[in-house]
PDB file of N, CA and C in Angstrom:
ATOM      1  N   HIS A 242       8.159  -4.472  -7.739  1.00 62.00           N
ATOM      2  CA  HIS A 242       8.303  -5.582  -7.451  1.00 62.00           C
ATOM      3  C   HIS A 242       8.703  -5.676  -6.056  1.00 62.00           C
ATOM      4  N   MET A 243       9.257  -4.388  -5.692  1.00 72.00           N
ATOM      5  CA  MET A 243       9.903  -4.467  -4.510  1.00 72.00           C
ATOM      6  C   MET A 243       8.639  -3.865  -3.358  1.00 72.00           C
ATOM      7  N   VAL A 244       8.222  -3.217  -3.760  1.00 70.00           N
ATOM      8  CA  VAL A 244       6.886  -2.692  -3.049  1.00 70.00           C
ATOM      9  C   VAL A 244       6.040  -4.011  -2.586  1.00 70.00           C
ATOM     10  N   PHE A 245       5.645  -5.156  -3.728  1.00 75.00           N
ATOM     11  CA  PHE A 245       5.294  -5.988  -2.856  1.00 75.00           C
ATOM     12  C   PHE A 245       6.324  -6.808  -2.149  1.00 75.00           C
ATOM     13  N   ARG A 246       7.478  -6.662  -2.419  1.00 77.00           N
ATOM     14  CA  ARG A 246       8.313  -8.042  -1.244  1.00 77.00           C
ATOM     15  C   ARG A 246       8.041  -6.821  -0.077  1.00 77.00           C
ATOM     16  N   ALA A 247       8.102  -5.778   0.396  1.00 74.00           N
ATOM     17  CA  ALA A 247       7.783  -4.814   1.062  1.00 74.00           C
ATOM     18  C   ALA A 247       6.640  -5.138   1.930  1.00 74.00           C
ATOM     19  N   LEU A 248       5.774  -5.265   1.126  1.00 73.00           N
ATOM     20  CA  LEU A 248       3.811  -5.398   1.801  1.00 73.00           C
ATOM     21  C   LEU A 248       4.543  -7.051   2.550  1.00 73.00           C
ATOM     22  N   GLU A 249       4.578  -7.918   1.701  1.00 76.00           N
ATOM     23  CA  GLU A 249       4.723  -9.352   1.609  1.00 76.00           C
ATOM     24  C   GLU A 249       5.667  -9.718   3.543  1.00 76.00           C
ATOM     25  N   ARG A 250       6.375  -8.405   3.751  1.00 74.00           N
ATOM     26  CA  ARG A 250       7.366  -8.999   4.849  1.00 74.00           C
ATOM     27  C   ARG A 250       7.062  -7.876   5.749  1.00 74.00           C
ATOM     28  N   ALA A 251       5.985  -6.899   5.842  1.00 73.00           N
ATOM     29  CA  ALA A 251       5.168  -6.269   6.546  1.00 73.00           C
ATOM     30  C   ALA A 251       4.287  -6.822   7.699  1.00 73.00           C
ATOM     31  N   LEU A 252       4.235  -6.304   8.598  1.00 72.00           N
ATOM     32  CA  LEU A 252       3.575  -6.984   9.909  1.00 72.00           C
ATOM     33  C   LEU A 252       2.537  -6.773  10.166  1.00 72.00           C
ATOM     34  N   ILE A 253       1.615  -6.790   9.199  1.00 75.00           N
ATOM     35  CA  ILE A 253      -0.115  -6.477   9.489  1.00 75.00           C
ATOM     36  C   ILE A 253      -0.857  -7.693   9.106  1.00 75.00           C
ATOM     37  N   PRO A 254      -1.938  -7.575   9.293  1.00 80.00           N
ATOM     38  CA  PRO A 254      -3.063  -8.536   8.692  1.00 80.00           C
ATOM     39  C   PRO A 254      -2.787  -8.695   7.576  1.00 80.00           C
ATOM     40  N   ILE A 255      -3.015 -10.374   6.864  1.00 85.00           N
ATOM     41  CA  ILE A 255      -3.513 -10.521   5.478  1.00 85.00           C
ATOM     42  C   ILE A 255      -4.136  -9.805   4.898  1.00 85.00           C
ATOM     43  N   LEU A 256      -5.523  -9.530   5.244  1.00 85.00           N
ATOM     44  CA  LEU A 256      -6.040  -8.856   4.416  1.00 85.00           C
ATOM     45  C   LEU A 256      -6.050  -7.569   4.251  1.00 85.00           C
ATOM     46  N   LEU A 257      -5.340  -6.908   4.815  1.00 81.00           N
ATOM     47  CA  LEU A 257      -4.859  -5.413   5.027  1.00 81.00           C
ATOM     48  C   LEU A 257      -3.445  -5.715   3.682  1.00 81.00           C
ATOM     49  N   LYS A 258      -2.288  -6.838   3.880  1.00 82.00           N
ATOM     50  CA  LYS A 258      -1.738  -6.918   2.863  1.00 82.00           C
ATOM     51  C   LYS A 258      -2.715  -7.116   1.213  1.00 82.00           C
ATOM     52  N   ALA A 259      -3.817  -8.147   1.680  1.00 86.00           N
ATOM     53  CA  ALA A 259      -4.123  -7.950   0.412  1.00 86.00           C
ATOM     54  C   ALA A 259      -4.887  -7.127  -0.331  1.00 86.00           C
ATOM     55  N   SER A 260      -5.422  -6.099   0.269  1.00 83.00           N
ATOM     56  CA  SER A 260      -5.920  -4.823  -0.118  1.00 83.00           C
ATOM     57  C   SER A 260      -4.916  -4.069  -0.696  1.00 83.00           C
ATOM     58  N   PHE A 261      -3.993  -3.970  -0.109  1.00 82.00           N
ATOM     59  CA  PHE A 261      -2.957  -2.775  -0.502  1.00 82.00           C
ATOM     60  C   PHE A 261      -2.456  -3.689  -2.068  1.00 82.00           C
ATOM     61  N   CYS A 262      -2.356  -4.532  -2.094  1.00 83.00           N
ATOM     62  CA  CYS A 262      -1.835  -5.306  -3.358  1.00 83.00           C
ATOM     63  C   CYS A 262      -2.439  -5.421  -4.256  1.00 83.00           C
ATOM     64  N   ALA A 263      -3.799  -5.136  -4.205  1.00 86.00           N
ATOM     65  CA  ALA A 263      -5.157  -5.062  -4.980  1.00 86.00           C
ATOM     66  C   ALA A 263      -4.864  -3.793  -5.314  1.00 86.00           C
ATOM     67  N   SER A 264      -4.761  -2.822  -4.269  1.00 82.00           N
ATOM     68  CA  SER A 264      -4.643  -1.396  -4.718  1.00 82.00           C
ATOM     69  C   SER A 264      -3.642  -0.990  -5.841  1.00 82.00           C
ATOM     70  N   LEU A 265      -2.186  -1.565  -5.613  1.00 81.00           N
ATOM     71  CA  LEU A 265      -1.151  -1.215  -6.038  1.00 81.00           C
ATOM     72  C   LEU A 265      -0.953  -1.892  -7.273  1.00 81.00           C
ATOM     73  N   GLY A 266      -1.969  -3.090  -7.585  1.00 83.00           N
ATOM     74  CA  GLY A 266      -2.181  -3.910  -9.098  1.00 83.00           C
ATOM     75  C   GLY A 266      -3.038  -2.922  -9.967  1.00 83.00           C
ATOM     76  N   ALA A 267      -4.111  -2.451  -9.238  1.00 82.00           N
ATOM     77  CA  ALA A 267      -5.055  -1.508 -10.124  1.00 82.00           C
ATOM     78  C   ALA A 267      -4.441  -0.576 -10.479  1.00 82.00           C
ATOM     79  N   ALA A 268      -3.408   0.392  -9.666  1.00 78.00           N
ATOM     80  CA  ALA A 268      -2.619   1.528 -10.173  1.00 78.00           C
ATOM     81  C   ALA A 268      -1.614   0.933 -11.119  1.00 78.00           C
ATOM     82  N   ILE A 269      -0.727   0.090 -11.168  1.00 79.00           N
ATOM     83  CA  ILE A 269      -0.373  -0.582 -12.448  1.00 79.00           C
ATOM     84  C   ILE A 269      -1.056  -0.938 -13.693  1.00 79.00           C
ATOM     85  N   ILE A 270      -2.262  -1.777 -13.572  1.00 82.00           N
ATOM     86  CA  ILE A 270      -3.211  -1.632 -14.588  1.00 82.00           C
ATOM     87  C   ILE A 270      -3.672  -0.502 -15.265  1.00 82.00           C
ATOM     88  N   ILE A 271      -4.169   0.473 -14.277  1.00 77.00           N
ATOM     89  CA  ILE A 271      -4.252   1.797 -15.283  1.00 77.00           C
ATOM     90  C   ILE A 271      -3.474   2.871 -15.883  1.00 77.00           C
ATOM     91  N   ALA A 272      -2.455   2.557 -14.930  1.00 75.00           N
ATOM     92  CA  ALA A 272      -0.992   3.437 -15.723  1.00 75.00           C
ATOM     93  C   ALA A 272      -0.358   2.440 -17.330  1.00 75.00           C
ATOM     94  N   LEU A 273      -0.768   1.424 -17.119  1.00 76.00           N
ATOM     95  CA  LEU A 273      -0.549   0.586 -18.407  1.00 76.00           C
ATOM     96  C   LEU A 273      -1.651   1.032 -19.465  1.00 76.00           C
ATOM     97  N   GLY A 274      -2.790   1.042 -18.939  1.00 77.00           N
ATOM     98  CA  GLY A 274      -3.786   1.020 -20.178  1.00 77.00           C
ATOM     99  C   GLY A 274      -4.453   2.203 -20.303  1.00 77.00           C
ATOM    100  N   CYS A 275      -4.051   3.350 -19.694  1.00 72.00           N
ATOM    101  CA  CYS A 275      -4.695   4.798 -19.536  1.00 72.00           C
ATOM    102  C   CYS A 275      -3.948   5.831 -19.588  1.00 72.00           C
ATOM    103  N   TYR A 276      -4.605   6.498 -20.653  1.00 70.00           N
ATOM    104  CA  TYR A 276      -3.535   7.782 -21.057  1.00 70.00           C
ATOM    105  C   TYR A 276      -4.003   8.925 -19.622  1.00 70.00           C
ATOM    106  N   SER A 277      -5.017   8.857 -19.147  1.00 69.00           N
ATOM    107  CA  SER A 277      -5.194   9.721 -18.336  1.00 69.00           C
ATOM    108  C   SER A 277      -4.510   9.697 -17.037  1.00 69.00           C
ATOM    109  N   PHE A 278      -3.727   8.798 -17.115  1.00 64.00           N
ATOM    110  CA  PHE A 278      -3.048   8.101 -15.227  1.00 64.00           C
ATOM    111  C   PHE A 278      -2.446   9.236 -14.706  1.00 64.00           C
ATOM    112  N   TRP A 279      -1.850  10.366 -15.868  1.00 71.00           N
ATOM    113  CA  TRP A 279      -1.309  11.200 -15.290  1.00 71.00           C
ATOM    114  C   TRP A 279      -1.776  12.472 -14.653  1.00 71.00           C
ATOM    115  N   GLN A 280      -2.996  12.691 -14.505  1.00 75.00           N
ATOM    116  CA  GLN A 280      -3.964  13.673 -14.132  1.00 75.00           C
ATOM    117  C   GLN A 280      -3.258  13.806 -12.363  1.00 75.00           C
ATOM    118  N   SER A 281      -3.225  14.856 -12.048  1.00 80.00           N
ATOM    119  CA  SER A 281      -2.889  15.281 -10.596  1.00 80.00           C
ATOM    120  C   SER A 281      -3.848  14.113  -9.670  1.00 80.00           C
ATOM    121  N   TRP A 282      -5.274  14.074  -9.729  1.00 76.00           N
ATOM    122  CA  TRP A 282      -5.901  13.326  -8.961  1.00 76.00           C
ATOM    123  C   TRP A 282      -5.671  12.218  -8.619  1.00 76.00           C
ATOM    124  N   TRP A 283      -5.081  11.516  -9.800  1.00 75.00           N
ATOM    125  CA  TRP A 283      -4.679  10.141  -9.647  1.00 75.00           C
ATOM    126  C   TRP A 283      -3.458   9.945  -9.410  1.00 75.00           C
ATOM    127  N   ILE A 284      -2.518  10.745  -9.206  1.00 76.00           N
ATOM    128  CA  ILE A 284      -1.373  10.688  -8.557  1.00 76.00           C
ATOM    129  C   ILE A 284      -1.040  10.832  -7.443  1.00 76.00           C
ATOM    130  N   PHE A 285      -2.732  11.869  -6.699  1.00 83.00           N
ATOM    131  CA  PHE A 285      -2.449  12.012  -5.219  1.00 83.00           C
ATOM    132  C   PHE A 285      -2.784  10.842  -4.728  1.00 83.00           C
ATOM    133  N   LEU A 286      -3.791  10.392  -4.862  1.00 78.00           N
ATOM    134  CA  LEU A 286      -4.791   9.025  -4.385  1.00 78.00           C
ATOM    135  C   LEU A 286      -3.546   7.713  -4.230  1.00 78.00           C
ATOM    136  N   PHE A 287      -2.851   7.842  -5.568  1.00 76.00           N
ATOM    137  CA  PHE A 287      -1.367   6.674  -5.227  1.00 76.00           C
ATOM    138  C   PHE A 287      -0.340   7.332  -4.318  1.00 76.00           C
ATOM    139  N   CYS A 288      -0.191   8.258  -4.355  1.00 81.00           N
ATOM    140  CA  CYS A 288       0.837   9.042  -3.225  1.00 81.00           C
ATOM    141  C   CYS A 288       0.414   8.352  -1.943  1.00 81.00           C
ATOM    142  N   LEU A 289      -0.858   9.021  -1.448  1.00 82.00           N
ATOM    143  CA  LEU A 289      -1.622   8.655  -0.534  1.00 82.00           C
ATOM    144  C   LEU A 289      -1.064   7.190  -0.167  1.00 82.00           C
ATOM    145  N   MET A 290      -1.062   6.287  -0.983  1.00 78.00           N
ATOM    146  CA  MET A 290      -1.489   4.950  -0.499  1.00 78.00           C
ATOM    147  C   MET A 290      -0.237   4.895   0.597  1.00 78.00           C
ATOM    148  N   ALA A 291       0.785   5.534   0.099  1.00 76.00           N
ATOM    149  CA  ALA A 291       2.210   4.893   1.147  1.00 76.00           C
ATOM    150  C   ALA A 291       2.057   5.353   1.885  1.00 76.00           C
ATOM    151  N   PRO A 292       1.350   6.726   2.766  1.00 81.00           N
ATOM    152  CA  PRO A 292       1.503   7.003   4.490  1.00 81.00           C
ATOM    153  C   PRO A 292       1.015   5.952   4.864  1.00 81.00           C
ATOM    154  N   ILE A 293      -0.770   5.377   4.255  1.00 78.00           N
ATOM    155  CA  ILE A 293      -1.608   4.895   4.796  1.00 78.00           C
ATOM    156  C   ILE A 293      -0.863   3.515   5.055  1.00 78.00           C
ATOM    157  N   ILE A 294      -0.242   2.839   4.273  1.00 73.00           N
ATOM    158  CA  ILE A 294       0.139   1.233   4.477  1.00 73.00           C
ATOM    159  C   ILE A 294       1.431   1.613   5.534  1.00 73.00           C
ATOM    160  N   ARG A 295       2.234   2.716   5.579  1.00 75.00           N
ATOM    161  CA  ARG A 295       2.579   2.657   6.787  1.00 75.00           C
ATOM    162  C   ARG A 295       2.219   3.384   7.982  1.00 75.00           C
ATOM    163  N   ALA A 296       1.226   3.867   7.753  1.00 78.00           N
ATOM    164  CA  ALA A 296       0.285   3.949   9.135  1.00 78.00           C
ATOM    165  C   ALA A 296      -0.264   2.736   9.625  1.00 78.00           C
ATOM    166  N   PHE A 297      -0.583   1.904   9.002  1.00 74.00           N
ATOM    167  CA  PHE A 297      -0.998   0.790   9.395  1.00 74.00           C
ATOM    168  C   PHE A 297      -0.010  -0.227   9.878  1.00 74.00           C
ATOM    169  N   SER A 298       1.006  -0.420   9.480  1.00 72.00           N
ATOM    170  CA  SER A 298       1.817  -1.447   9.253  1.00 72.00           C
ATOM    171  C   SER A 298       2.563  -0.820  10.605  1.00 72.00           C
ATOM    172  N   ILE A 299       2.857   0.364  11.035  1.00 76.00           N
ATOM    173  CA  ILE A 299       3.319   0.719  12.578  1.00 76.00           C
ATOM    174  C   ILE A 299       2.376   0.921  13.528  1.00 76.00           C
ATOM    175  N   THR A 300       1.095   0.661  13.241  1.00 74.00           N
ATOM    176  CA  THR A 300      -0.012   0.526  13.890  1.00 74.00           C
ATOM    177  C   THR A 300      -0.163  -1.339  14.327  1.00 74.00           C
ATOM    178  N   ALA A 301      -0.136  -1.783  13.305  1.00 71.00           N
ATOM    179  CA  ALA A 301       0.083  -3.423  13.738  1.00 71.00           C
ATOM    180  C   ALA A 301       0.933  -3.667  14.552  1.00 71.00           C
ATOM    181  N   ARG A 302       2.437  -3.298  14.405  1.00 71.00           N
ATOM    182  CA  ARG A 302       3.548  -3.544  14.745  1.00 71.00           C
ATOM    183  C   ARG A 302       3.203  -3.148  16.603  1.00 71.00           C
ATOM    184  N   LYS A 303       2.698  -2.016  16.498  1.00 74.00           N
ATOM    185  CA  LYS A 303       2.534  -1.553  18.361  1.00 74.00           C
ATOM    186  C   LYS A 303       1.673  -2.247  18.948  1.00 74.00           C
ATOM    187  N   GLN A 304       0.861  -2.875  18.280  1.00 70.00           N
ATOM    188  CA  GLN A 304      -0.430  -3.973  18.845  1.00 70.00           C
ATOM    189  C   GLN A 304       0.024  -5.233  18.806  1.00 70.00           C
ATOM    190  N   GLU A 305       0.972  -5.618  17.877  1.00 70.00           N
ATOM    191  CA  GLU A 305       1.939  -6.949  18.798  1.00 70.00           C
ATOM    192  C   GLU A 305       3.055  -6.646  19.604  1.00 70.00           C
ATOM    193  N   ILE A 306       3.518  -5.722  19.593  1.00 73.00           N
ATOM    194  CA  ILE A 306       4.706  -5.814  21.008  1.00 73.00           C
ATOM    195  C   ILE A 306       3.652  -5.590  22.415  1.00 73.00           C
ATOM    196  N   THR A 307       2.515  -4.895  21.794  1.00 76.00           N
ATOM    197  CA  THR A 307       1.826  -5.059  23.292  1.00 76.00           C
ATOM    198  C   THR A 307       1.153  -6.461  23.742  1.00 76.00           C
ATOM    199  N   GLN A 308       1.130  -7.173  22.838  1.00 73.00           N
ATOM    200  CA  GLN A 308       0.250  -8.314  23.121  1.00 73.00           C
ATOM    201  C   GLN A 308       1.195  -9.373  23.708  1.00 73.00           C
ATOM    202  N   LYS A 309       2.468  -8.815  23.099  1.00 71.00           N
ATOM    203  CA  LYS A 309       3.835  -9.986  23.621  1.00 71.00           C
ATOM    204  C   LYS A 309       3.760  -9.387  25.211  1.00 71.00           C
ATOM    205  N   ASN A 310       3.939  -8.570  25.663  1.00 63.00           N
ATOM    206  CA  ASN A 310       4.006  -7.943  26.649  1.00 63.00           C
ATOM    207  C   ASN A 310       3.063  -8.241  27.803  1.00 63.00           C
TER     208      ASN A 310
END
């Protein structure tokens, strides 16, 4: 729940917010219904999402700051 709230407050375009929420939602569905979720490649993919979200939010913030100036 807190991850979705953080994405809601993030200063990134709405399309990126929607795609990240969809990816996290898919991860939750897979975790609830699949015993193979705990394989290392699944965990790697979902741990890779966090730095990508962070990088996009930093880039979007920098673009917003340069547009204001």
